CSV table of C-alpha atoms and ligand atoms in Angstrom, one decimal:
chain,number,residue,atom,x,y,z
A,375,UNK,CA,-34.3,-29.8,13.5
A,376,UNK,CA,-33.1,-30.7,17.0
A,377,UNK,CA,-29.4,-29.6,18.3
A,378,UNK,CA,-27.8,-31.8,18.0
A,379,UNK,CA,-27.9,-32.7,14.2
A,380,UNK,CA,-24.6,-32.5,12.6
A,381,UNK,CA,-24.4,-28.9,10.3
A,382,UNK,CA,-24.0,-31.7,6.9
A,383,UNK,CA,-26.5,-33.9,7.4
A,384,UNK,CA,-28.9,-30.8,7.0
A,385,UNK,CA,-26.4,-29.5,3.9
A,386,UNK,CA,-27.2,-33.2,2.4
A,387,UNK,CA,-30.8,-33.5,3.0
A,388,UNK,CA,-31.9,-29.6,1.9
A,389,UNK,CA,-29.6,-30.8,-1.1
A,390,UNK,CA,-31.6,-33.9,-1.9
A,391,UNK,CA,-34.4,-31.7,-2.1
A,392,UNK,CA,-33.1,-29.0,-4.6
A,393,UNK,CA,-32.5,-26.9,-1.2
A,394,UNK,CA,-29.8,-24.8,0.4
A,395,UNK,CA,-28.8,-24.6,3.8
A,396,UNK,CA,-26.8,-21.4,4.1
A,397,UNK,CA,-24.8,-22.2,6.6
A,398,UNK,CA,-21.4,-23.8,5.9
A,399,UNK,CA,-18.5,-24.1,8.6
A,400,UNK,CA,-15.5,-26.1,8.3
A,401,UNK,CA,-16.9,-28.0,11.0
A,402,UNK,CA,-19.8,-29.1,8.9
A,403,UNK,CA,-18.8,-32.9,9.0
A,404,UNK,CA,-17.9,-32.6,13.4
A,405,UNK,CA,-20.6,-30.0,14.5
A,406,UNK,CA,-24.4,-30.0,15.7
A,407,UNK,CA,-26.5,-27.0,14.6
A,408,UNK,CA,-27.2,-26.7,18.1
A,409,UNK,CA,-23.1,-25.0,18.6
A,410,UNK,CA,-23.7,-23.6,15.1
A,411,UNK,CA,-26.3,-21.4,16.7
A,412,UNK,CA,-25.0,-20.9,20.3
A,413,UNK,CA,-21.9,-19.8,18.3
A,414,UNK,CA,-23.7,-18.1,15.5
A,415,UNK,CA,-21.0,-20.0,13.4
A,416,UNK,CA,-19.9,-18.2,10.2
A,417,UNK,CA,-17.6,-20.6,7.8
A,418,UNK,CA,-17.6,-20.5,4.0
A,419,UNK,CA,-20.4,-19.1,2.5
A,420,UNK,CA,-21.0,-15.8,4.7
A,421,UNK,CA,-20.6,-13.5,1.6
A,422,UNK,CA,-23.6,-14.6,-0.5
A,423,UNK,CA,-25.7,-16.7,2.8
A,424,UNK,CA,-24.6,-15.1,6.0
A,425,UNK,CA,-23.8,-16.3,9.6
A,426,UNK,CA,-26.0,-19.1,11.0
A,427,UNK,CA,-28.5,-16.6,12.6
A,428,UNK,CA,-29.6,-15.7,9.0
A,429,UNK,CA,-31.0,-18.7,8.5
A,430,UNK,CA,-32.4,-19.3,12.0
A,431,UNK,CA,-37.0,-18.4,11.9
A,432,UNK,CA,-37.4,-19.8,15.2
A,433,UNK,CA,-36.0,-22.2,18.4
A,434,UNK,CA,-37.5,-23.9,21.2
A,435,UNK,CA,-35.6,-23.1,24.3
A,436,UNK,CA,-35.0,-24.2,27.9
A,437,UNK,CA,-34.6,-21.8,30.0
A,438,UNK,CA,-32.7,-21.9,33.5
A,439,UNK,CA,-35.7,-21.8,35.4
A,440,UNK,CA,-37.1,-25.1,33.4
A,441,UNK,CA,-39.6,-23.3,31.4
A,442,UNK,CA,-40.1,-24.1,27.8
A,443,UNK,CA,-40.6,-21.1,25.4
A,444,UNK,CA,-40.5,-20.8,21.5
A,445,UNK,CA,-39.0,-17.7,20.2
A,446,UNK,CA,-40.1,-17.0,16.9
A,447,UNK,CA,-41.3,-19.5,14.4
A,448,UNK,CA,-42.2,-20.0,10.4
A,449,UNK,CA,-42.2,-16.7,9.5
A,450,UNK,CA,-40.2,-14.2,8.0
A,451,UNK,CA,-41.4,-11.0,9.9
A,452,UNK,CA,-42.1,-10.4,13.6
A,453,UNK,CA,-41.6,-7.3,15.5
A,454,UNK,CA,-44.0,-8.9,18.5
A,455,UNK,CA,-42.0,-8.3,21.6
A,456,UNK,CA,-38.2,-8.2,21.3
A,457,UNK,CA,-36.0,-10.2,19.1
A,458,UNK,CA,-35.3,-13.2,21.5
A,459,UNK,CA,-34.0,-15.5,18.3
A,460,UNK,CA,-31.3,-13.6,17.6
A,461,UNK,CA,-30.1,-13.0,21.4
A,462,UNK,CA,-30.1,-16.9,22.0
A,463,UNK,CA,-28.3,-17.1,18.6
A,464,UNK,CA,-24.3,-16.8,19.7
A,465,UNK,CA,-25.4,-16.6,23.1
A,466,UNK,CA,-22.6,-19.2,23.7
A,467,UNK,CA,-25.1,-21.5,25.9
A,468,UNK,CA,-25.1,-18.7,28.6
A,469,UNK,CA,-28.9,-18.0,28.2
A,470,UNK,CA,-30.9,-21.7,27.6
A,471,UNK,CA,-30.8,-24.9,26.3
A,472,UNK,CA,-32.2,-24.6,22.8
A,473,UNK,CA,-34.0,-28.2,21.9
A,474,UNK,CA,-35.5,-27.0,19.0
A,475,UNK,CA,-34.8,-25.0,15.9
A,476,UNK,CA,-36.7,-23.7,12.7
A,477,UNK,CA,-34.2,-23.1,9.8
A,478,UNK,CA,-35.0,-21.3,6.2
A,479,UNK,CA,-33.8,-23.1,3.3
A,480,UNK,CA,-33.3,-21.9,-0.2
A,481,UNK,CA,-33.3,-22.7,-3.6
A,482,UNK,CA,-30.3,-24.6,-4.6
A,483,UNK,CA,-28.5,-22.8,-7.5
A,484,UNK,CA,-27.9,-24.9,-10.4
A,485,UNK,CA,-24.5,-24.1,-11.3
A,486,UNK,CA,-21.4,-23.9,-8.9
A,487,UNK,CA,-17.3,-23.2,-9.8
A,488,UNK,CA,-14.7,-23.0,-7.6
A,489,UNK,CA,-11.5,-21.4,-8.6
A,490,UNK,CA,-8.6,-21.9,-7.2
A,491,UNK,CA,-5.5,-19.5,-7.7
A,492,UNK,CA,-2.0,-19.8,-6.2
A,493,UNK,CA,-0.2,-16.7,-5.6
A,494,UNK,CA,3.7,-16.2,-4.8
A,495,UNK,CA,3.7,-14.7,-1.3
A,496,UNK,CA,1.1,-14.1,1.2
A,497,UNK,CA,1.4,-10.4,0.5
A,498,UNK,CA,0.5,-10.9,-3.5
A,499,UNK,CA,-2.5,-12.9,-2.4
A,500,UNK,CA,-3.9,-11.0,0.9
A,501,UNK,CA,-3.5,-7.9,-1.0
A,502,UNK,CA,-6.1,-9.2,-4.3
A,503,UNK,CA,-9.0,-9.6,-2.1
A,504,UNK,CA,-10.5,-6.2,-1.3
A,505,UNK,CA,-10.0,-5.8,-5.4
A,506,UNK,CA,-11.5,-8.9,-6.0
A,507,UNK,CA,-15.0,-8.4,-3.9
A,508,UNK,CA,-15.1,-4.7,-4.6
A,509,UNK,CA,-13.9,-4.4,-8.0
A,510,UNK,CA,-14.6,-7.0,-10.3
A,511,UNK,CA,-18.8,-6.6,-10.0
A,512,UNK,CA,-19.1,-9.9,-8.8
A,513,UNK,CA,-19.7,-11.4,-5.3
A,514,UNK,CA,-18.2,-14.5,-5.2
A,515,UNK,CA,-20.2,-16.9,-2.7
A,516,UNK,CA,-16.9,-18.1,-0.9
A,517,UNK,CA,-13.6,-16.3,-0.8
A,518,UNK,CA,-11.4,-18.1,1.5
A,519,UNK,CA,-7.4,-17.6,1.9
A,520,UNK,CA,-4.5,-20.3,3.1
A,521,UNK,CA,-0.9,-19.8,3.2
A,522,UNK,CA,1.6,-21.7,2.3
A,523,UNK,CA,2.2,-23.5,5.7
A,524,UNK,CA,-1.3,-24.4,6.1
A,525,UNK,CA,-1.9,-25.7,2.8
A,526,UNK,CA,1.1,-28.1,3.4
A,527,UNK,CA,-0.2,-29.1,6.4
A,528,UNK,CA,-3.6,-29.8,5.1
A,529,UNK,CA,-1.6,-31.7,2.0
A,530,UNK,CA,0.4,-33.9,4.3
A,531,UNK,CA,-2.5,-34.7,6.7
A,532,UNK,CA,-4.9,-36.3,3.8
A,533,UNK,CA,-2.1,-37.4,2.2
A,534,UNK,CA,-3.1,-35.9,-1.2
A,535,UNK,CA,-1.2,-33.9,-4.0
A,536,UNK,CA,-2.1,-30.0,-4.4
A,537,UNK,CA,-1.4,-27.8,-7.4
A,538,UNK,CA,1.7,-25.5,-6.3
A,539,UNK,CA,1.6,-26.6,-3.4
A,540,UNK,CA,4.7,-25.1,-3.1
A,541,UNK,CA,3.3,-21.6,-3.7
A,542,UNK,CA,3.7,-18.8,-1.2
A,543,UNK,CA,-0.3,-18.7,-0.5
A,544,UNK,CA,-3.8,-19.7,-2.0
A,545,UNK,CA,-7.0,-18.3,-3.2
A,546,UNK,CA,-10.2,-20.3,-3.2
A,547,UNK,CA,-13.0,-18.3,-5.3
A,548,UNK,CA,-16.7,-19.8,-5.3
A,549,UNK,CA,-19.4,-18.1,-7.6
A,550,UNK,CA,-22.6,-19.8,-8.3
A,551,UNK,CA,-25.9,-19.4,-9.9
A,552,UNK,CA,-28.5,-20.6,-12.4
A,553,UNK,CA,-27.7,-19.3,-15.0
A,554,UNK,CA,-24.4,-21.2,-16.8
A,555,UNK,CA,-23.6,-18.6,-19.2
A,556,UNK,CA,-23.7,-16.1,-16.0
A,557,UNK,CA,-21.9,-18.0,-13.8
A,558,UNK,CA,-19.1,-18.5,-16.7
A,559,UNK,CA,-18.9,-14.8,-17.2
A,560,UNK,CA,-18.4,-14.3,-13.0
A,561,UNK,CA,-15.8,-16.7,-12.6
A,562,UNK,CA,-13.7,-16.0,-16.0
A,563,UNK,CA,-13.8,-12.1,-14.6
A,564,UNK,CA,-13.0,-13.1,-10.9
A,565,UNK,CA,-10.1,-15.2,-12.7
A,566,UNK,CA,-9.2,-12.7,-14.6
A,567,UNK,CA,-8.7,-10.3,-11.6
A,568,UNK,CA,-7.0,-12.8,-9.2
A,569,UNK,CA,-4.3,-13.3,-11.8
A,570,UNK,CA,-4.3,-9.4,-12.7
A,571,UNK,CA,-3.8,-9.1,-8.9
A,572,UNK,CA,-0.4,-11.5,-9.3
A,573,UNK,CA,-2.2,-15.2,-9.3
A,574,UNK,CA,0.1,-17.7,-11.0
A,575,UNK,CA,-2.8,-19.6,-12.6
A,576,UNK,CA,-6.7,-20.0,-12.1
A,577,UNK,CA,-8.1,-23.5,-12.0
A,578,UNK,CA,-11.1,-24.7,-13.0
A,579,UNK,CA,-12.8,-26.8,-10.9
A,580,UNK,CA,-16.1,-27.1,-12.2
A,581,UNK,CA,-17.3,-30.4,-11.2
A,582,UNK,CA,-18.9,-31.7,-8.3
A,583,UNK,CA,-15.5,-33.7,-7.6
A,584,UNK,CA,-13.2,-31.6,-8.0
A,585,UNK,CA,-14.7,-29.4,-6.0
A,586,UNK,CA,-15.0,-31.1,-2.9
A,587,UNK,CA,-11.4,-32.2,-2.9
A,588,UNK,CA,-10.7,-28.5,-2.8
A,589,UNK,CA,-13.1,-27.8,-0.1
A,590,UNK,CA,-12.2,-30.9,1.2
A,591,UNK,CA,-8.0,-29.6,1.7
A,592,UNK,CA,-9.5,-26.3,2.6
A,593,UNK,CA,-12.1,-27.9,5.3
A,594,UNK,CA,-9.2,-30.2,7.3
A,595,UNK,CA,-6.8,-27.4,8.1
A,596,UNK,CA,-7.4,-26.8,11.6
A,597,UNK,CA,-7.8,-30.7,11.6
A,598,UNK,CA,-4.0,-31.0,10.2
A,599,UNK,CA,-2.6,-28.2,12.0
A,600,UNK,CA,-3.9,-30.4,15.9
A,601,UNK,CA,-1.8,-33.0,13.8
A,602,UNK,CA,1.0,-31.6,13.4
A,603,UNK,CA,1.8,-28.5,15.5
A,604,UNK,CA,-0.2,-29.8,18.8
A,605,UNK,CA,0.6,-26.7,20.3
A,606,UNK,CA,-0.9,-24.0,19.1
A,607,UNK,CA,-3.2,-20.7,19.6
A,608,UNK,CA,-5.8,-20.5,16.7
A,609,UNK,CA,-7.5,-17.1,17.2
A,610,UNK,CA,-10.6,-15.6,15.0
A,611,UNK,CA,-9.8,-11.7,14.1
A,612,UNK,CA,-12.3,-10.1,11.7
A,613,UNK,CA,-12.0,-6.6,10.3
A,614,UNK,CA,-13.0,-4.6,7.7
A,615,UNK,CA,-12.2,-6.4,4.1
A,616,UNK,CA,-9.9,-3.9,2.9
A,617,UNK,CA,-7.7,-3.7,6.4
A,618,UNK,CA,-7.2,-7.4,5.6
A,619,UNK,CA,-3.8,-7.2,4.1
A,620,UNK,CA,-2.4,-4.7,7.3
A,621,UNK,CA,-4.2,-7.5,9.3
A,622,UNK,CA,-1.7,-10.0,8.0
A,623,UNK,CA,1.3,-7.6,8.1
A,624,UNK,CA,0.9,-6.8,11.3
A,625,UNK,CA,0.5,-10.4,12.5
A,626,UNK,CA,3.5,-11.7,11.1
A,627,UNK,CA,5.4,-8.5,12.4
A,628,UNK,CA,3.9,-9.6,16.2
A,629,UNK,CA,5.3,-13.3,15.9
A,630,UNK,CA,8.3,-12.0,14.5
A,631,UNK,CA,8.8,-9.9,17.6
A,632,UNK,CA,7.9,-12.5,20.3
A,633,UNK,CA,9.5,-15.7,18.7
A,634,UNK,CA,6.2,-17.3,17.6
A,635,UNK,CA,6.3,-19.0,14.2
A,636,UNK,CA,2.5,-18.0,12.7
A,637,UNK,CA,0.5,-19.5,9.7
A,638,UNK,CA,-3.0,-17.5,8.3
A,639,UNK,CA,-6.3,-19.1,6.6
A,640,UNK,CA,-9.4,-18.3,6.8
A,641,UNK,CA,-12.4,-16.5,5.3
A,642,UNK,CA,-10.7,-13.7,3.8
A,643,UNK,CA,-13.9,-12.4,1.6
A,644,UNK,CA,-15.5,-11.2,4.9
A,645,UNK,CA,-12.4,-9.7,6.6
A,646,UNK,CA,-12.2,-13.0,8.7
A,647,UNK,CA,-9.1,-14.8,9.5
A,648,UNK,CA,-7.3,-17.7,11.5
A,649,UNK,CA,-4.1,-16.2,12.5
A,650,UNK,CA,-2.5,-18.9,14.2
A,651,UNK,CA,0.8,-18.5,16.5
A,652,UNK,CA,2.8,-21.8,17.0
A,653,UNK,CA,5.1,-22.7,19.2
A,654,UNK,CA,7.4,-25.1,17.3
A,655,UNK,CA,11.0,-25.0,19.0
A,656,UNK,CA,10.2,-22.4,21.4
A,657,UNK,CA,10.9,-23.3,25.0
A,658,UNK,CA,7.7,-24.0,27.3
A,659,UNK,CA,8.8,-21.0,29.3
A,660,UNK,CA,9.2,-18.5,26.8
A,661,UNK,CA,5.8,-19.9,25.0
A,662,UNK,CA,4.0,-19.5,28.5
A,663,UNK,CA,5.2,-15.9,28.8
A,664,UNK,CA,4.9,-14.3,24.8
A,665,UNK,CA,1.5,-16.6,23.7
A,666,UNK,CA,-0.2,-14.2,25.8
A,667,UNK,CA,1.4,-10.9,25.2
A,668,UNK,CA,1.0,-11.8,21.4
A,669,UNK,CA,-2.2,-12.4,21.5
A,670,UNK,CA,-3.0,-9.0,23.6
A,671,UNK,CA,-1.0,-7.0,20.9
A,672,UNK,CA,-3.2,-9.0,18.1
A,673,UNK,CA,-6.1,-7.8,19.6
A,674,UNK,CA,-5.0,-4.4,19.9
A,675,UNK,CA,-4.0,-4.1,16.7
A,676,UNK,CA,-7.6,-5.7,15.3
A,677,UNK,CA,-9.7,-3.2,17.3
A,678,UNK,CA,-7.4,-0.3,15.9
A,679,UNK,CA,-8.1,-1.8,12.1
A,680,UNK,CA,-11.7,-1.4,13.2
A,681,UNK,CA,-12.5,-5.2,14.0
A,682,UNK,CA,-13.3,-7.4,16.3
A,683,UNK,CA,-11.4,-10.3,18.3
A,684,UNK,CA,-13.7,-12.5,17.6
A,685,UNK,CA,-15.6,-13.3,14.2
A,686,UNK,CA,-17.2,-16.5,14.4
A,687,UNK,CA,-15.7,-18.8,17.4
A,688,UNK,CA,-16.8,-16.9,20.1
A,689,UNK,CA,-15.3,-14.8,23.5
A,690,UNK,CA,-15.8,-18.1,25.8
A,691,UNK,CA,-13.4,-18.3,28.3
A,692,UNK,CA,-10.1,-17.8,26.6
A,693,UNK,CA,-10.8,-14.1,24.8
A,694,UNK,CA,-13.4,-13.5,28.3
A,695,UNK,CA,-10.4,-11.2,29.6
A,696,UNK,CA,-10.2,-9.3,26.6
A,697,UNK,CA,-13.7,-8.7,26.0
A,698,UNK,CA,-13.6,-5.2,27.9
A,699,UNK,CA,-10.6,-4.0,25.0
A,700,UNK,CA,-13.6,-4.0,22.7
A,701,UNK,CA,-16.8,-3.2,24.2
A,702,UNK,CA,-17.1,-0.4,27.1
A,703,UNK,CA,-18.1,-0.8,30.4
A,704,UNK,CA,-21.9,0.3,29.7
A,705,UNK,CA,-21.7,-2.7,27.4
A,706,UNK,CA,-20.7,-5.3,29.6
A,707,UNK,CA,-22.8,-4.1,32.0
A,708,UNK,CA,-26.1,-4.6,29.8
A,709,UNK,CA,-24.5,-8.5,28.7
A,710,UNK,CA,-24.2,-9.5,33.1
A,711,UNK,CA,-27.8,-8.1,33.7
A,712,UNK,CA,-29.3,-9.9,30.5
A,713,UNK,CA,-27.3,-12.8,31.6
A,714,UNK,CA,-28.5,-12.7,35.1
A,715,UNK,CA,-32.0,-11.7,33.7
A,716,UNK,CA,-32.2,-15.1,32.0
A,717,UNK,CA,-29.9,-17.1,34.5
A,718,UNK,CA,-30.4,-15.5,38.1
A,719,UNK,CA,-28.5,-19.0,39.6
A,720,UNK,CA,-25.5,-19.1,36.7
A,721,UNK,CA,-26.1,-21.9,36.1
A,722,UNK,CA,-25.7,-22.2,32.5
A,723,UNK,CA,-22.0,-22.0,31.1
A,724,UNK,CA,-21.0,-20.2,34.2
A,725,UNK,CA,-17.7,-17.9,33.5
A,726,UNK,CA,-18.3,-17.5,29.8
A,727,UNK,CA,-18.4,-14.3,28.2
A,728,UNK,CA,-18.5,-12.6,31.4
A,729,UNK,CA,-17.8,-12.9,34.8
A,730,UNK,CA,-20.8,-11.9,37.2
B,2198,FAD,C1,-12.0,-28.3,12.2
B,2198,FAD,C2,-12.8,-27.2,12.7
B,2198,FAD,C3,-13.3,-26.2,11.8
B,2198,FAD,C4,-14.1,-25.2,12.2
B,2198,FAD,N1,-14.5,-24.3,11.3
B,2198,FAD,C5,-15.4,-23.3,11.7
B,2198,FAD,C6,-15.9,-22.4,10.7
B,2198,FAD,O1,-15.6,-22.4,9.5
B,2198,FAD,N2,-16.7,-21.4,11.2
B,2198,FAD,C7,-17.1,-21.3,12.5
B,2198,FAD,O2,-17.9,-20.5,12.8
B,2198,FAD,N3,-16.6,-22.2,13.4
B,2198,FAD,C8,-15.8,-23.2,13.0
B,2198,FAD,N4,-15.3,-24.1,14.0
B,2198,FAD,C9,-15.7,-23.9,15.4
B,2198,FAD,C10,-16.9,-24.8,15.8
B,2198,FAD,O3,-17.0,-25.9,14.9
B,2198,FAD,C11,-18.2,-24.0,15.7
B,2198,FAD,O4,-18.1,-23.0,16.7
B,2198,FAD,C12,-19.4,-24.9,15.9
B,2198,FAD,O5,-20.5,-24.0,15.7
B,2198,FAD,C13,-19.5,-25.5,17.2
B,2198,FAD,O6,-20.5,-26.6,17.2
B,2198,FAD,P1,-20.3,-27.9,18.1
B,2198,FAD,O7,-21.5,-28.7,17.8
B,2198,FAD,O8,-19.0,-28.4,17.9
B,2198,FAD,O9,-20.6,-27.2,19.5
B,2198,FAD,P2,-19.8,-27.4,20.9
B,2198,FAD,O10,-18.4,-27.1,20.7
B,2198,FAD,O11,-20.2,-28.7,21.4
B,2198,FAD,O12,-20.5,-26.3,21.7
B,2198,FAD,C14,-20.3,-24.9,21.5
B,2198,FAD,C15,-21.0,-24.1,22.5
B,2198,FAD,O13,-22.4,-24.1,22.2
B,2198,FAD,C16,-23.1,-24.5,23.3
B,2198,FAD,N5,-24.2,-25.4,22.9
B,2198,FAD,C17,-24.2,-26.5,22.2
B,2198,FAD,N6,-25.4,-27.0,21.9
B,2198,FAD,C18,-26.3,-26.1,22.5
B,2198,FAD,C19,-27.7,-26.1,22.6
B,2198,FAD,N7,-28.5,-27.0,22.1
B,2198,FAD,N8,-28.3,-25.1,23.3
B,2198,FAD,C20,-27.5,-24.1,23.9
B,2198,FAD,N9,-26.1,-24.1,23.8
B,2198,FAD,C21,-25.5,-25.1,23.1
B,2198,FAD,C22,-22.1,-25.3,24.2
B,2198,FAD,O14,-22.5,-25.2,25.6
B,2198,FAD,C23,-20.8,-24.5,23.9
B,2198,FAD,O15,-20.7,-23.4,24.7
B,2198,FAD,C24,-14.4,-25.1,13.6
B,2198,FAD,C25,-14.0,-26.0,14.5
B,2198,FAD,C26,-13.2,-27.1,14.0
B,2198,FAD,C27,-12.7,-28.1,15.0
């Protein structure tokens, strides 16, 4: 494909041929495969397909100096020379131009359910997922999490009616297969859990329709949050599944503390999560002034839980001046010189990721 085909017009095509692509962010509809693979974007599907690099065999690049290479191809294996894809791949744009790309596909599985399982409080429902990936024996091919704020807000942006909407927090469960008795048994077990773990109900949807309305709530919240709360800080925290719940804890305790209202969705299954500070009433000033110091004790407390401050959207320019919290100095050393190695002029996305 080139770039700058949009992530779901691949989904619908590989479809239309029995065919999966992997890949699957809530950007699907809005973004090019091109920024799926300069941001190795993650999204929905991570557990069972991984990040976009998984799925990436090979990409024609530009490089700074106007030479054309190809790195890699149509194969699965190749220890030739060093692995080139997968530097380009969330390279941010800092190393070429990619023009080109080679993608794997995969068998579409016949059968797909979503569940979808309210819980009372965030707590309740933050606090079922390491039991539900770990202990049920299933791997459910999408576990994603939304509170209660950001449900609403989806709710009100598309206008549509949500069961319990009202509810403190929600569970969206994805198993799939090709086998229907299997994929029965995996989602009445992961059903059965969730609601062990406090779940008010499990519903079915096990229909083509059904299911995309749920994806389709799920898929607009960052959408209905610009809507509504204009101003905002959406950040991208991943860490280990089962520090997920003290994730959440701590986050609320840090926008507690500095006057920030907070709401939380994201891609729970693989420890990754939107917290999102808000700045609702707050005065400009005092906005201006604890955003940042929020955001610094967010990522301190991340990095402590053993994760990163980034899990899929990339350091950029806004999280550049925290990258050093993460990685050490021999680190960043090794990202300037590959950068320069590639981009002597900086010429390409100058000032992201690093500084030279
Ligand atoms: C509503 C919404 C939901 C989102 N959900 C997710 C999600 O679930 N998972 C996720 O990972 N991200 C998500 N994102 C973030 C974003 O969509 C992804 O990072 C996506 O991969 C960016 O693609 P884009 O086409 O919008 O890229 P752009 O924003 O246009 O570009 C992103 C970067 O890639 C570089 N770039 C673009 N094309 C090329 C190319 N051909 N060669 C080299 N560099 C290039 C650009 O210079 C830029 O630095 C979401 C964003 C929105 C708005």
């Amino acid at each position: 494909v080139e770039p700058g085909v949009i992530t779901g017009e691949i989904q619908k095509l590989a479809d239309r041929h029995n065919l999966v692509y992997g890949g699957d962010p809530c950007s699907s509809e809005s973004s090019s495969i091109g920024g799926n693979v300069a941001e190795n974007a993650g999204g929905n599907k991570v557990m069972k397909y991984g990040p976009t690099g998984y799925h990436v065999y090979g990409l024609e690049v530009v490089l700074p100096s106007g030479e054309v290479t190809y790195f890699g191809g149509k194969r699965l294996k190749d220890v030739s020379g060093l692995d080139f894809v997968h530097l380009m791949v969330g390279s941010e744009g800092t190393l070429g131009i990619v023009t080109k790309i080679t993608l794997r596909l995969l068998p579409k599985p016949k059968y797909s359910v979503a569940l979808l399982v309210p819980y009372p409080d965030i707590d309740t429902a933050i606090a079922a997922v390491p039991g539900l990936m770990s202990g049920s024996g299933v791997v459910p091919t999408s576990l994603e999490f939304m509170d209660g704020s950001s449900i609403r807000a989806a709710c009100s942006f598309l206008n549509i009616e949500f069961p319990y909407a009202d509810a403190g927090a929600h569970l969206i469960i994805e198993v799939e297969g090709n086998s229907k008795d299997a994929v029965f048994d995996d989602y009445v077990k992961l059903g059965e859990a969730a609601i062990e773990a406090g779940g008010l109900e499990a519903f079915v949807a096990d229909n083509r329709n059904t299911r995309d309305k749920l994806w389709k709530a799920r898929k607009s919240i960052a959408e209905a949050l610009a809507a509504i709360s204009p101003v905002h800080s959406m950040e991208d925290v991943s860490v280990p599944m089962a520090n997920i719940p003290k994730l959440i804890k701590r986050s609320e305790e840090i926008a507690k503390k500095r006057g920030l209202e907070m709401i939380a969705f994201g891609h729970a299954g693989d420890g990754n999560v939107h917290v999102t500070f808000i700045k609702g009433d707050l005065p400009q000033e005092e906005w201006d002034r604890n955003l940042p110091l929020a955001e610094k004790e967010l990522f301190d407390e991340t990095t402590e839980l053993g994760g990163c401050i980034s899990g899929e959207h990339g350091i950029g320019i806004k999280r550049k001046k925290y990258l050093a919290s993460i990685v050490d100095e021999a680190q960043l050393d090794l990202i300037r010189g590959i950068k320069k190695a590639f981009d002597r002029n900086n010429i390409l996305n100058p000032g992201k990721i690093v500084d030279l």
